[in-house]
Every structure is written in structure tokens, then in C-alpha cells.
Coordinates of C-alpha atoms and ligand atoms in Angstrom, one line a residue:
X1 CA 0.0 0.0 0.0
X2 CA 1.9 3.6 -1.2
X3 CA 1.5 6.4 1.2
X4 CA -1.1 8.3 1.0
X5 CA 0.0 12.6 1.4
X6 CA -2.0 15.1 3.0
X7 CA -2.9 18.1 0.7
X8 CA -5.2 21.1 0.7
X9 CA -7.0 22.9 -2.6
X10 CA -9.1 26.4 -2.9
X11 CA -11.5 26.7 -5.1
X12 CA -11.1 30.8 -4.9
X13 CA -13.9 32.9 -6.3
X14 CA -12.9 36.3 -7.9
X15 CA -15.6 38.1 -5.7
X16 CA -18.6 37.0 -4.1
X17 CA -21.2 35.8 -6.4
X18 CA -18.7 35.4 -9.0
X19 CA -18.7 32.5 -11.1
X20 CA -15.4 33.1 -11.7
X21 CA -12.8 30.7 -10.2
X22 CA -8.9 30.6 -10.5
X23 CA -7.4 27.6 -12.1
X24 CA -3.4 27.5 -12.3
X25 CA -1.5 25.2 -14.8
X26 CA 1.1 23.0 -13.9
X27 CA 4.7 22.9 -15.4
X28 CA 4.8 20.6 -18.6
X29 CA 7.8 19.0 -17.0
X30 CA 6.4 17.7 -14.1
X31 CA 5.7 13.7 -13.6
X32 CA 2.5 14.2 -11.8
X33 CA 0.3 15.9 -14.0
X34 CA 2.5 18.2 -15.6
X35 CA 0.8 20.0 -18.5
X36 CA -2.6 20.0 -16.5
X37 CA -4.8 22.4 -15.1
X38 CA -6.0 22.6 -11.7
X39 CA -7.4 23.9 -8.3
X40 CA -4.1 26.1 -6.7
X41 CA -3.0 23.9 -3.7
X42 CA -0.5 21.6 -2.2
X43 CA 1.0 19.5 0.6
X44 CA 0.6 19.7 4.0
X45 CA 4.3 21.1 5.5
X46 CA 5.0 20.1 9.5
X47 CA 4.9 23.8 10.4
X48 CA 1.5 23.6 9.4
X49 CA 0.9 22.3 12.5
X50 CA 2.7 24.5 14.6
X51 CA 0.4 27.1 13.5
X52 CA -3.3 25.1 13.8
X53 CA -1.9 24.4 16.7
X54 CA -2.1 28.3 18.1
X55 CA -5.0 29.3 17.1
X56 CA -9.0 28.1 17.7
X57 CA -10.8 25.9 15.4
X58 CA -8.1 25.6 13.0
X59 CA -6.7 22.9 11.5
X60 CA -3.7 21.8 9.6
X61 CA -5.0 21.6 6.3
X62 CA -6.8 25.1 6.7
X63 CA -3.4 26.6 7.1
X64 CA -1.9 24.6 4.0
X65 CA -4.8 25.3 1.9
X66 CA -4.2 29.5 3.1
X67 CA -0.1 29.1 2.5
X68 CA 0.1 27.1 -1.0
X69 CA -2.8 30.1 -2.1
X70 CA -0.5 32.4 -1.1
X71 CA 2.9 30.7 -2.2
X72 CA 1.4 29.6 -5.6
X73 CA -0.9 32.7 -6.9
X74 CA 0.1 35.0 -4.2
X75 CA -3.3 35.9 -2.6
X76 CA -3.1 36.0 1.3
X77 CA -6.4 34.8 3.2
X78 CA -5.0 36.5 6.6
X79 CA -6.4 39.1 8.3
X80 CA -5.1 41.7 10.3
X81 CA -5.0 41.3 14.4
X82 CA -6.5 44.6 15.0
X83 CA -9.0 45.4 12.0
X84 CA -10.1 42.1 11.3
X85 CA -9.2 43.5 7.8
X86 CA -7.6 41.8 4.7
X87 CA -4.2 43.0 3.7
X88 CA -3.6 44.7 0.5
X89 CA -1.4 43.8 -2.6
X90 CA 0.6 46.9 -1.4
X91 CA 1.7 45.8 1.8
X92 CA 5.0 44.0 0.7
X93 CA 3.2 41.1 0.0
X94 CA 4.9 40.3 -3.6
X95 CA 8.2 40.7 -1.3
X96 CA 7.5 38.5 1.4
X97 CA 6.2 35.6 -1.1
X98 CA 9.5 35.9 -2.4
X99 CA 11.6 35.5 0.9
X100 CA 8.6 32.5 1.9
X101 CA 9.6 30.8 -1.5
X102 CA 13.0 30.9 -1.3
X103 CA 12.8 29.3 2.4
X104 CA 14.0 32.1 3.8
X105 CA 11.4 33.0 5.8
X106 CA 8.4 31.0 7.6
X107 CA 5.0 31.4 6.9
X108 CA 4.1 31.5 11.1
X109 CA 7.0 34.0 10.4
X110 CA 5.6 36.2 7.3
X111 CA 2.0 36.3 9.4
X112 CA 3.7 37.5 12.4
X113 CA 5.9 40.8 11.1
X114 CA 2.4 41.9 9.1
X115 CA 1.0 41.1 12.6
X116 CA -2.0 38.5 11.0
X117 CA -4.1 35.7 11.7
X118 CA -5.7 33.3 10.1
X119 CA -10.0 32.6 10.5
X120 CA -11.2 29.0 9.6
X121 CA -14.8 31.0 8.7
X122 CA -13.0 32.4 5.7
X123 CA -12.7 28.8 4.1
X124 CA -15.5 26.7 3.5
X125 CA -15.1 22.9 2.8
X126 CA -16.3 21.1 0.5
X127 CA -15.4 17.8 0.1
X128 CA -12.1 15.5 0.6
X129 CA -10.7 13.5 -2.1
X130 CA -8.4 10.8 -2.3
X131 CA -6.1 10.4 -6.2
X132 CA -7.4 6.8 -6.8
X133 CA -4.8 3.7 -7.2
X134 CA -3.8 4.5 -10.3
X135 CA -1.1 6.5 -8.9
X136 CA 1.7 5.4 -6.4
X137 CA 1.9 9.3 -5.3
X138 CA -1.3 9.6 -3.8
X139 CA -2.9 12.6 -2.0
X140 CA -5.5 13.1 0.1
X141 CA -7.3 16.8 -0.2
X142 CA -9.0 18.5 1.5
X143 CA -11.4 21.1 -0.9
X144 CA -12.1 24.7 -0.2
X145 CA -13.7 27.9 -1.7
X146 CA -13.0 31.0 -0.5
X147 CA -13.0 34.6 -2.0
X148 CA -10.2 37.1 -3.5
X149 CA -10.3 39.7 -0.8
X150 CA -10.5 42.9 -1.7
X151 CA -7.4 44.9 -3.1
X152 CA -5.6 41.7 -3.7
X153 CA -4.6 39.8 -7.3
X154 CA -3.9 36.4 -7.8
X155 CA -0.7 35.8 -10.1
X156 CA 1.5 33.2 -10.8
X157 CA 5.5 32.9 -10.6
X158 CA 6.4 30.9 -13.4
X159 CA 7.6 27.7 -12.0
X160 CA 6.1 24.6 -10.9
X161 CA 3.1 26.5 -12.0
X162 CA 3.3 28.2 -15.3
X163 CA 0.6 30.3 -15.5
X164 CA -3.1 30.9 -14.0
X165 CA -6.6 32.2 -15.0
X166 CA -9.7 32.9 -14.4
X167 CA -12.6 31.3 -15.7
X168 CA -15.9 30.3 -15.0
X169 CA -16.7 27.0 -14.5
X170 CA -18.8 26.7 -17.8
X171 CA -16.2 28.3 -19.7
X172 CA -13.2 26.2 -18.8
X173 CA -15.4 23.3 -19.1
X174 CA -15.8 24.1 -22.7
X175 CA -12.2 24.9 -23.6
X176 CA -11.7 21.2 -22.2
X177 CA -14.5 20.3 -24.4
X178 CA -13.0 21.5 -27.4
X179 CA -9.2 19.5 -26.3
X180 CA -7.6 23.0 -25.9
X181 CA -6.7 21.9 -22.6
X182 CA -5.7 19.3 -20.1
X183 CA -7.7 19.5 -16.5
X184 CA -7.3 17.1 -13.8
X185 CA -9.5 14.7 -13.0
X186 CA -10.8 16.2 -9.5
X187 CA -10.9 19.4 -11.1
X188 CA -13.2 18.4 -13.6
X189 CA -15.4 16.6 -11.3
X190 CA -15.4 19.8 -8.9
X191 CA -15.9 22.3 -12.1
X192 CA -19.3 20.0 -13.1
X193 CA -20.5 20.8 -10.0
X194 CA -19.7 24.3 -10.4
X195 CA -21.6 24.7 -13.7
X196 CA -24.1 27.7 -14.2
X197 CA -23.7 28.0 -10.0
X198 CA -21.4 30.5 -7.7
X199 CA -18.3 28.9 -5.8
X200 CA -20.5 30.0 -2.6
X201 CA -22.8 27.0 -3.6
X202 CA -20.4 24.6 -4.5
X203 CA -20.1 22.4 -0.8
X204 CA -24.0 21.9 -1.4
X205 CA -24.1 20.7 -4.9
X206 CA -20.9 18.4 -3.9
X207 CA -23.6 16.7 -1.5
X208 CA -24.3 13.4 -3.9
X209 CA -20.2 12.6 -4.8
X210 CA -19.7 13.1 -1.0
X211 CA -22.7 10.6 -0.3
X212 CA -21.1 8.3 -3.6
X213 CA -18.0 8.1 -1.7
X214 CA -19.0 7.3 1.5
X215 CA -21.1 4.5 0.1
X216 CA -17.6 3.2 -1.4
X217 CA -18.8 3.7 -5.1
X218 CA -15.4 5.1 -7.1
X219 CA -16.2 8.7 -8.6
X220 CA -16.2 8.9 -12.3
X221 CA -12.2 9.8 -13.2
X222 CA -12.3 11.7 -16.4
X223 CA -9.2 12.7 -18.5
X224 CA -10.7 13.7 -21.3
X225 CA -14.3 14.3 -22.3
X226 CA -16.3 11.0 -22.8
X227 CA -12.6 9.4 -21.5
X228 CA -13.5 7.4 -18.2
X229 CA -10.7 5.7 -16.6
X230 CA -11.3 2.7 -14.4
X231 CA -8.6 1.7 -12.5
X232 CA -9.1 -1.9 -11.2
X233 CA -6.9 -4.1 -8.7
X234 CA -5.4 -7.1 -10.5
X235 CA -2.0 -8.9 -10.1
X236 CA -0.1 -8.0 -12.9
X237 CA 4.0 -8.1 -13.2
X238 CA 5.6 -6.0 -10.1
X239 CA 5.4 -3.4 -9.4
X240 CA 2.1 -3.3 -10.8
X241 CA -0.9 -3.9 -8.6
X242 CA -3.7 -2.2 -10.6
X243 CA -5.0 -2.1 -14.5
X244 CA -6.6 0.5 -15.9
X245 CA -9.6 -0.3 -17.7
X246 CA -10.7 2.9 -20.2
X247 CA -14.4 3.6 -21.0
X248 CA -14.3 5.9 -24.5
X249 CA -16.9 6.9 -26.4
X250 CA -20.5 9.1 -26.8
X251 CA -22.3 7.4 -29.8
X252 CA -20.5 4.2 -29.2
X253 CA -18.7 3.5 -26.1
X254 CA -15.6 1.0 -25.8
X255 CA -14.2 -1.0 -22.7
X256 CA -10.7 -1.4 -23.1
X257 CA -8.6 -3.8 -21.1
X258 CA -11.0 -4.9 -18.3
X259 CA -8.6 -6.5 -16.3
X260 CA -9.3 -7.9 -12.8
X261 CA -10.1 -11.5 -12.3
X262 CA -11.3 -10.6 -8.8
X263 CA -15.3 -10.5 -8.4
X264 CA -15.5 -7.6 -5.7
X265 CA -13.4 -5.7 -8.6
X266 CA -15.7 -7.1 -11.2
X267 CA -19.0 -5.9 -9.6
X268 CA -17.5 -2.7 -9.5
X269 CA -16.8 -2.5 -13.0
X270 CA -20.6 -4.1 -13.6
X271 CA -21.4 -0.9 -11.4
X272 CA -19.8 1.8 -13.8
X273 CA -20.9 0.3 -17.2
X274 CA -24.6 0.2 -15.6
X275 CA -24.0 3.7 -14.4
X276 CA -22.7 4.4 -17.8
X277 CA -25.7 3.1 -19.5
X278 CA -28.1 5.0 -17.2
X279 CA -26.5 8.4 -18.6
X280 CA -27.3 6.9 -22.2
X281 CA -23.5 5.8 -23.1
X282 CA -24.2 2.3 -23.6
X283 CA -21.6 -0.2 -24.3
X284 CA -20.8 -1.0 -27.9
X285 CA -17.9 -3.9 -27.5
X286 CA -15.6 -5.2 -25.1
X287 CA -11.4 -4.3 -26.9
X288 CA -8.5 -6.0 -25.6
X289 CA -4.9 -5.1 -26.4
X290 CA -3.4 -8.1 -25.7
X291 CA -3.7 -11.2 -23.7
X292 CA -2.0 -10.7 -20.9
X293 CA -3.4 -12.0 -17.7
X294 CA -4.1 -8.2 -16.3
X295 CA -5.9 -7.5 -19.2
X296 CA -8.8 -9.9 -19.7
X297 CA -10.0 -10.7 -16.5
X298 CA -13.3 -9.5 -16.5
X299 CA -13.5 -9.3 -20.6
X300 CA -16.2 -12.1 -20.8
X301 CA -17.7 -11.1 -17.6
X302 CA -18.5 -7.5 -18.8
X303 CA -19.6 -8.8 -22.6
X304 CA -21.9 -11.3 -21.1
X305 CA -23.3 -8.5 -18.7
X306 CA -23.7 -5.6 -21.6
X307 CA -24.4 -8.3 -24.6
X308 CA -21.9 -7.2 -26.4
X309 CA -18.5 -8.7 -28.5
X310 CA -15.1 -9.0 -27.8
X311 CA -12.6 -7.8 -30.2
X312 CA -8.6 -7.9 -30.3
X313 CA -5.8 -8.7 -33.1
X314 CA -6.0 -12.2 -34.4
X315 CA -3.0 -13.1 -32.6
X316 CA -4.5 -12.2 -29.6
X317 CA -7.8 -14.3 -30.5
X318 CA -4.9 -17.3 -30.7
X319 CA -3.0 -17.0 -27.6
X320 CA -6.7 -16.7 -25.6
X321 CA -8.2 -20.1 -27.5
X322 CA -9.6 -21.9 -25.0
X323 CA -9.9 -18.7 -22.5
X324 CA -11.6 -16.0 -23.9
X325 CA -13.6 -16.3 -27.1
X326 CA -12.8 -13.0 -29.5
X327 CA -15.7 -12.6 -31.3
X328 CA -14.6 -9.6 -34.0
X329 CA -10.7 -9.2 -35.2
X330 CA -8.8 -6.2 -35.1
X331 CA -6.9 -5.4 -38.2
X332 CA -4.2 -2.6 -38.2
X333 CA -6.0 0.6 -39.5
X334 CA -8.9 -0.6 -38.1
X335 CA -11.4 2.3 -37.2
X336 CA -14.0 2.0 -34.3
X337 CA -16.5 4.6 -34.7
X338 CA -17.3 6.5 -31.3
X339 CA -20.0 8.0 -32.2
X340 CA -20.6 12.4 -32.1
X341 CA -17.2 13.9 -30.8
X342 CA -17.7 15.6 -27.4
X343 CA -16.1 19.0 -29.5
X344 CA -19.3 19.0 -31.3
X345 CA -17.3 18.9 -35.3
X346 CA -18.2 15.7 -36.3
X347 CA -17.5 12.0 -35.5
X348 CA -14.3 11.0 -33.1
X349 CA -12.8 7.4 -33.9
X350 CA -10.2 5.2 -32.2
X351 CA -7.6 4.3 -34.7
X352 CA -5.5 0.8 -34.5
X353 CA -2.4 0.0 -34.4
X354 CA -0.4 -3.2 -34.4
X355 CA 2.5 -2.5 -31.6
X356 CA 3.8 -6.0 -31.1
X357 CA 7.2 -6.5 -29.3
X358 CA 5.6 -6.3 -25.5
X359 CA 2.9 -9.4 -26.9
X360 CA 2.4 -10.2 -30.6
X361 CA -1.1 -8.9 -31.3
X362 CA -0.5 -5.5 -29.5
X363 CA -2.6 -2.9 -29.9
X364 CA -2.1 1.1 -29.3
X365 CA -5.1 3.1 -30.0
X366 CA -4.7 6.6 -31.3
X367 CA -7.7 9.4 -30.9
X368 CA -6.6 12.2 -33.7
X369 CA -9.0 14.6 -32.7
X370 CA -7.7 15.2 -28.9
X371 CA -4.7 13.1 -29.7
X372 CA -5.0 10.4 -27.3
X373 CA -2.9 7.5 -26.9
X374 CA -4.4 4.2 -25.1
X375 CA -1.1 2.6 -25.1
X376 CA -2.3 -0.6 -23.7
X377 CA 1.3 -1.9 -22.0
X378 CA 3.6 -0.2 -24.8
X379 CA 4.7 1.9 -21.5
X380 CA 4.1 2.1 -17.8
X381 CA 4.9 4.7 -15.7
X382 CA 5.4 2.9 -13.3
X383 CA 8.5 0.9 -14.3
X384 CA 10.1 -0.8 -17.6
X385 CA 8.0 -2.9 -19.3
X386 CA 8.7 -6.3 -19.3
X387 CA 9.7 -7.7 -23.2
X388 CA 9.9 -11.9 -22.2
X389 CA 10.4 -14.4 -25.3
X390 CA 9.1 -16.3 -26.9
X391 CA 6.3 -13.7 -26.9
X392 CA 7.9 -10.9 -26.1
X393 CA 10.6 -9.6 -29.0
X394 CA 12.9 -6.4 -28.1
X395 CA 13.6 -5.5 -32.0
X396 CA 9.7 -5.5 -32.9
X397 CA 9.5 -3.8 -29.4
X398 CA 11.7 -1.0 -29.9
X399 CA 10.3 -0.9 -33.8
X400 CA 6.7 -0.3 -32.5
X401 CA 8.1 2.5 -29.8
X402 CA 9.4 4.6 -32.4
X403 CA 6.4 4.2 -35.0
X404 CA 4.6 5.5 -31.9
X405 CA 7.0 8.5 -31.7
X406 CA 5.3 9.3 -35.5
X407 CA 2.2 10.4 -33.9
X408 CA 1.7 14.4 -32.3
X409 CA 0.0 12.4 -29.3
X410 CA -0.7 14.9 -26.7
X411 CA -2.1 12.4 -23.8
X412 CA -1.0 9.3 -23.7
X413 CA -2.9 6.7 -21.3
X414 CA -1.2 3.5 -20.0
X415 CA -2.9 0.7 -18.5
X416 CA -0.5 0.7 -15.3
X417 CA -0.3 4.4 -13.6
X418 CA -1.4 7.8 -14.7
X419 CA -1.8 9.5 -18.1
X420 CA 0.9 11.5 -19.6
X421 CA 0.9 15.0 -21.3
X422 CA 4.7 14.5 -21.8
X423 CA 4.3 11.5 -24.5
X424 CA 7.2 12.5 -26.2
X425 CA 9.7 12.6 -22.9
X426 CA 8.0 9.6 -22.0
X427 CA 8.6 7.2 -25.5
X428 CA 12.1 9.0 -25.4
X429 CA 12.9 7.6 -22.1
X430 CA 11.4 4.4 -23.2
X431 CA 13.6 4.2 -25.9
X432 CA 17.1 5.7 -24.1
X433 CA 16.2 2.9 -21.3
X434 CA 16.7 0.0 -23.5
X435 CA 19.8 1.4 -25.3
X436 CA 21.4 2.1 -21.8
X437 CA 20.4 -1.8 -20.9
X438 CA 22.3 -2.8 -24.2
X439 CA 25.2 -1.3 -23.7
X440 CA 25.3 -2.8 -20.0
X441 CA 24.8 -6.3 -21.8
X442 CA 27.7 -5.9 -24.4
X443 CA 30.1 -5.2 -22.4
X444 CA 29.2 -8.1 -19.9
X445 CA 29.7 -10.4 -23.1
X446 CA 33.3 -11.7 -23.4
X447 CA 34.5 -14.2 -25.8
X448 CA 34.0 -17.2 -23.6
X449 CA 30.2 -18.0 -23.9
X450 CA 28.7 -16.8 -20.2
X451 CA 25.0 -18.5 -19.4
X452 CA 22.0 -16.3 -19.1
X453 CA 21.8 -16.6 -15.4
X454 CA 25.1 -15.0 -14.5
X455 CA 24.8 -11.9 -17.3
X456 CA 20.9 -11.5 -15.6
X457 CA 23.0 -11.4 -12.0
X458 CA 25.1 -8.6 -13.8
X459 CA 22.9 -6.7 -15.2
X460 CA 20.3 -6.8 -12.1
X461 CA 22.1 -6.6 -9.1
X462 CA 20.5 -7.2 -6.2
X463 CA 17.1 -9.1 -7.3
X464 CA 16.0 -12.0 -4.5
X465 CA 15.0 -15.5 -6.1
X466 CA 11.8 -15.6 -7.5
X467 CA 9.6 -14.3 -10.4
X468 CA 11.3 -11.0 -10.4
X469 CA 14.4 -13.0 -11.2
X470 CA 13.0 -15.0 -13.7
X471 CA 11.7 -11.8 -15.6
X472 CA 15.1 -10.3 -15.5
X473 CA 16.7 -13.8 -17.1
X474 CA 13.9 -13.1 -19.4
X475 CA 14.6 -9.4 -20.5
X476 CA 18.4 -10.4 -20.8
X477 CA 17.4 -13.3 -23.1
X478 CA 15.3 -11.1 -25.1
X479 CA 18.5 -8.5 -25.1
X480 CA 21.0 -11.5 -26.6
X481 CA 18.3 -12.4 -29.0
X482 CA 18.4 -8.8 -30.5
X483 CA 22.1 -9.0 -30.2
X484 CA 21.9 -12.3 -31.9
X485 CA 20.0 -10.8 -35.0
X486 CA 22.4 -8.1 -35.2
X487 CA 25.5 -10.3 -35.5
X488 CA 26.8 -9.2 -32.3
X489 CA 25.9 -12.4 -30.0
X490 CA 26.5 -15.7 -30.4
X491 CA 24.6 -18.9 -28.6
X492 CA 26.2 -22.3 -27.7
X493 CA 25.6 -24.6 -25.3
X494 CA 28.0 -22.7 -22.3
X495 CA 26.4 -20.3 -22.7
X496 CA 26.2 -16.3 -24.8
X497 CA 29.7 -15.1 -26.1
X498 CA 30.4 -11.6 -27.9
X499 CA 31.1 -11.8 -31.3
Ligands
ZN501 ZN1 1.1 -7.1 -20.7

């Protein structure tokens, strides 16, 4: 079980009864969604504390939620000892965020020399959200609103943030609409809530996802409009512990890789495509991208419930005879029809294409109007992915990573941890990964033949018997059989020697 952080957002109005909120977007550059927009907020520090601690009916993540606002778009929700009254942009504050950023002042510090306090009336919660397993960094939040006091301006410092707006909820909901931006999942779910309503109303029309939650029924995750990410515990390869299964479509709708073989994860993916179907998004067909284990668990489980086909590659219908019937093939090119885009120009489709190398009838999907990527298990972010013969082929591998580098993806979604909106750094990585593992493997080749067992050893110091072993025999083997293709390796019965 990963850690789970404490952290604190505000949902800050521009006045009262304004509909308009502040969003901030975060750096491109950043692993956790970096290039998406969001709520202004962060992690609870330990001299939060210090601070609750001193003053009545405050709490810890009232005094995060109050410093992040201020360290991120540099609006201070203090008030003055004396007056009660807020302080004004005037008052040194641009200065002071300044010495507060570069640690070189406290924030129990900055509130003392303008002689403030801090009210827990002038946040209002709203609801507390947990990032769902998907992630291994995962935070618990606490939500607020709260107004822009007067004489005050919110702007962000180019940074971990690079820039900041303000919007109404309506509004940024249709820019995301339209795929001009990226917004993060408990953003989105918070800006629904917001629509054609004032932040001052918001904790009331949270009421029935605070209810959903408390009855243990997962929120809807969306990453993209009419993209509903449903991430599932099943047993997959370490370190993964969790599949996502994707929901994609309007006219036509698409489960891809429903994964878990558990029934208390089944039932609650029977929940979402019956919840699914009561908003009118019906399921069309069940689409696997390969046959891995962690992929098909619940594949004739859900077709049964929705009456509906299976589809996959043809060498995916092979490797699952006897398992899981595939009803329809998947042929490279392949277009599945999803129906009137969300953007409101036409159609949307999912295009496919044959990226074998992890398993032989791999498929990516690519969405060219938002430019999605449903990668399937071309990359994980959360480790290598595992290439073991005789299915797994590191050449076709590394062919299919760079045909993938042809598309201008913008969001690319795995089926272990989150989304990307750096695709590019991401297949990069991918790619500079297995080159650095080559060059490791040629130079523990000699000209006496060495077996597969002591180069794994090498190569992956450290590794306890076991299946995690066995992988890592396997990945070398696929290594020397790329090698062996090349020229470069050759096999005898001792063993693998350099050429
Ligand atoms: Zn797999």
C-alpha cells in the first residue's frame, strides 16, 4: 500500500457571487500531471501544524490550503489582528512571497511581522478527495472555496506553475470540451459541480459525490471528455498492482482492457458500465490489447453483462483459444466509430495499431481529434515494461516505440499508472532505457560464452529469487536475441559469447 499525502486545494472565487474561479497550470515538466490544469493547492508542511496548533478551530489543512494560495498565486487569506481587515497587494506582499519561496522566511513568520491571523470562517469545505490507485503518489485533499479579498490579485511565478486564469466553470469546461486543454481529473469533477452555479454554492451541490463516496462507489475519473478511466486491482508483473480499464466513447462507447479476475473488482466495474448506461453511453464492444493475464479478467464477464462482443488482433484471439472467445478481429488501420465527438465537429474514432514487441497482437489506439494514446502496456509509468520471449521480442518492441513516436499524441494513457501530457519525454525515455540496458549487456559479453543466469545477475544486481528474477533472465534473453539478429551475439551450449 503507497502512502497516501495530505494536501489542501481552494477553489477561490474572484468576488462573491462570481462565477469566476482561479485555475493554475502546472509545469509541462512535471511527472505528476504536468501540463494539466487545476485547483491552486499543495501539501501539507509540519509547520502547518505549529500554526493550527495556536489558534482556535483551525486545522492543519486550513493553514496549507491558506499558504500554497499564497505561495502559488500569491493571494493572502489573513487578516489583520486589529482590524479584522484583509491585507492589500501593497503591503510588501509580492516581497515576502518571495523570501517565503525561497525558504528564507516561515509562513508562522511572514504572518507575524504583518501582525495576521488566520479565520477557519473564511474557508468553506467542500469535500475531501483521495487520487485513486492508479497512482503510487497519492494525496489526500481537502477542498475549499474562498473569496479574492478585496485589493488583492492572484498571479502566478512561473515555476512549478506556469501560468493561472480565471474562468468560470462553464467556460473552462468548454475549452476542455474543445481539447484545448488538459484538466485534472478532481478538477473536472469539482468544475461539473460548479456549472451555471457560484463557488459559494459549491459544498451543497458536492452533497451526492460526498454521499457516492461514502457508500464506497469510485467517482467517475475523467481525462478527457467521454474518457472514463477505471482503475481496477489485478495482479499484474511487479510493481504493478492495478489495471486500468478505459471507458471511450458518446455514440458508441468501448471497454478497453477490463482487467481484474477478482469479483468484488468485477462488480464494481458491472457498477460503472450500468451507471454508464443509465446516462445513455451504452456499451458497444468489449477491446483487448493483448492477452496478458491483467488485461482480460473480467473481458467475458462484462460482454456477457452488456451483450456485447469482444474484439482484439487475431494473434491475440490465438494466444486466448480456450480462455476468452474473441468474437470480432482487429486489423491494423482498423477504425472504431465512437460515435458524435464531445467538440461537437463531427464524429471522433479510435484508430488501431499493431504494436507488437511487448505481446504479438498488440494494440495502441490513437484518438486524432484530442490526440489520445491508449497505449495498452507499450509503456508504464510505473517501471520498464517487461519484453519476455518467446512472446515478447525487443527488436519489434523497440520498432513499434518509435512508430509511436510518428504520432503528435498529446495524452498518452497506459494501462498501469497515470496519463501522460509529456508523451514524447515519455517514449524517449522508453527508448534511451533499453539502449542504456544494451550497452550494460555488451560489455558483460566476453568471448567465452557466459550463461543467461550469471549476465541476468550482472545486469540486475540485487534481485531475490523468485519471479522477479526470472523476468530479469527473461529481458536479458530477449536482449541477446536482438544482439543475436544483429551479428553481435552468439549462442552455444555454455552459454552467450560476444562476437
Ligand atoms: Zn502485458
Amino acid at each position: 500500500v503507497s502512502d497516501i499525502i495530505e494536501a489542501s486545494s481552494i477553489v477561490l472565487a474572484r468576488g462573491p457571487r462570481s462565477p469566476e474561479v482561479y485555475l493554475v497550470c502546472r509545469s509541462p515538466q512535471l511527472r505528476f500531471m504536468g501540463g494539466f490544469h487545476a485547483f491552486p493547492g499543495g501539501k501539507v508542511n509540519p509547520e502547518d501544524h505549529h500554526i493550527a496548533q495556536s489558534i482556535p478551530g483551525l486545522t492543519t489543512r486550513h493553514v496549507a490550503a491558506i499558504r500554497e494560495l499564497f505561495e502559488e498565486v500569491g493571494v493572502l487569506l489573513a487578516r489583520h489582528r486589529a482590524t479584522g481587515t484583509f491585507p492589500t497587494a501593497v503591503e510588501q506582499l509580492p516581497a515576502l512571497r518571495r523570501e517565503l519561496l525561497a525558504d528564507k522566511l516561515s509562513f508562522a513568520d511572514l504572518l507575524q511581522r504583518l501582525n495576521l491571523t488566520l479565520d477557519p470562517g473564511d474557508l468553506r469545505p467542500v469535500v475531501n478527495l483521495v487520487t485513486p490507485s492508479f497512482s503510487p503518489l497519492r494525496f489526500d485533499t481537502a477542498f475549499f472555496t474562498a473569496v479574492l479579498p478585496p485589493g488583492q490579485e492572484a498571479e502566478v511565478w512561473p515555476g512549478e506553475l506556469s501560468s493561472g486564469c480565471w474562468h468560470s466553470a462553464d467556460a473552462m469546461l468548454q475549452l476542455w470540451e474543445q481539447g484545448e486543454v488538459l484538466v485534472a481529473p478532481p478538477t473536472i469533477a469539482l468544475l461539473e459541480a460548479l456549472r451555471g452555479r457560484m463557488a459559494e454554492e459549491l459544498a451543497e451541490r458536492f452533497q451526492p459525490i460526498r454521499e457516492m463516496l461514502a457508500a464506497g462507489i469510485m467517482a467517475p475519473i475523467w481525462f478527457s471528455p467521454a474518457v472514463r478511466m477505471v482503475p481496477l486491482f489485478c495482479q499484474g508483473l511487479a510493481p504493478s498492482t492495478h489495471t486500468n480499464a478505459y471507458l471511450v466513447g458518446t455514440g458508441r462507447v468501448y471497454l478497453l482492457d477490463p482487467g481484474p479476475v477478482d469479483p468484488g473488482e468485477q462488480a464494481l466495474l458491472l457498477g460503472v458500465l450500468d451507471d454508464e448506461r443509465a446516462a445513455g453511453r451504452a456499451l458497444s464492444a468489449v477491446v483487448l490489447t493483448h492477452h496478458h493475464p491483467d488485461h482480460i479478467g473480467a473481458a467475458v464477464v462484462c460482454a456477457r453483462h452488456a451483450g456485447v462482443p469482444i474484439l482484439a488482433h487475431p494473434r491475440t484471439a490465438d494466444l486466448l483459444a480456450g480462455k476468452v472467445p474473441v468474437d470480432r478481429f482487429i486489423q491494423p488501420g482498423d477504425k472504431l466509430d465512437l460515435g458524435p465527438a464531445p467538440h461537437g465537429r463531427g464524429r471522433w474514432h479510435l484508430e488501431a495499431l499493431h504494436t507488437p514487441g511487448h505481446a504479438p497482437g498488440h494494440l495502441a489506439f490513437y484518438e486524432p481529434s484530442y490526440r489520445l494514446l491508449f497505449a495498452g502496456d507499450m509503456v508504464s509509468m510505473l517501471s520498464s515494461v517487461v519484453i519476455a520471449p518467446p512472446e515478447g521480442d525487443l527488436s519489434l518492441y523497440l520498432d513499434s516505440l518509435r512508430r509511436l513516436q510518428t504520432y503528435p499524441i498529446r495524452l498518452l494513457l497506459p494501462a498501469h499508472g497515470g496519463p501522460s501530457a509529456r508523451p514524447a519525454t515519455v517514449l524517449e525515455e522508453a527508448l534511451a532505457h533499453r539502449h542504456k540496458r544494451e550497452q550494460q549487456l555488451l560489455q558483460a559479453l566476453k568471448p567465452e560464452p557466459r550463461p543467461v543466469k550469471e549476465l541476468a545477475e550482472e545486469l540486475y544486481r540485487g534481485l531475490s529469487a523468485g519471479v522477479v528474477k526470472q523476468l530479469a533472465e527473461l529481458q536479458v534473453l530477449a536482449g541477446l536475441q536482438k544482439l543475436q539478429r544483429a551479428g553481435q551475439a552468439h549462442f552455444e551450449a555454455a552459454g552467450w559469447r560476444l562476437i
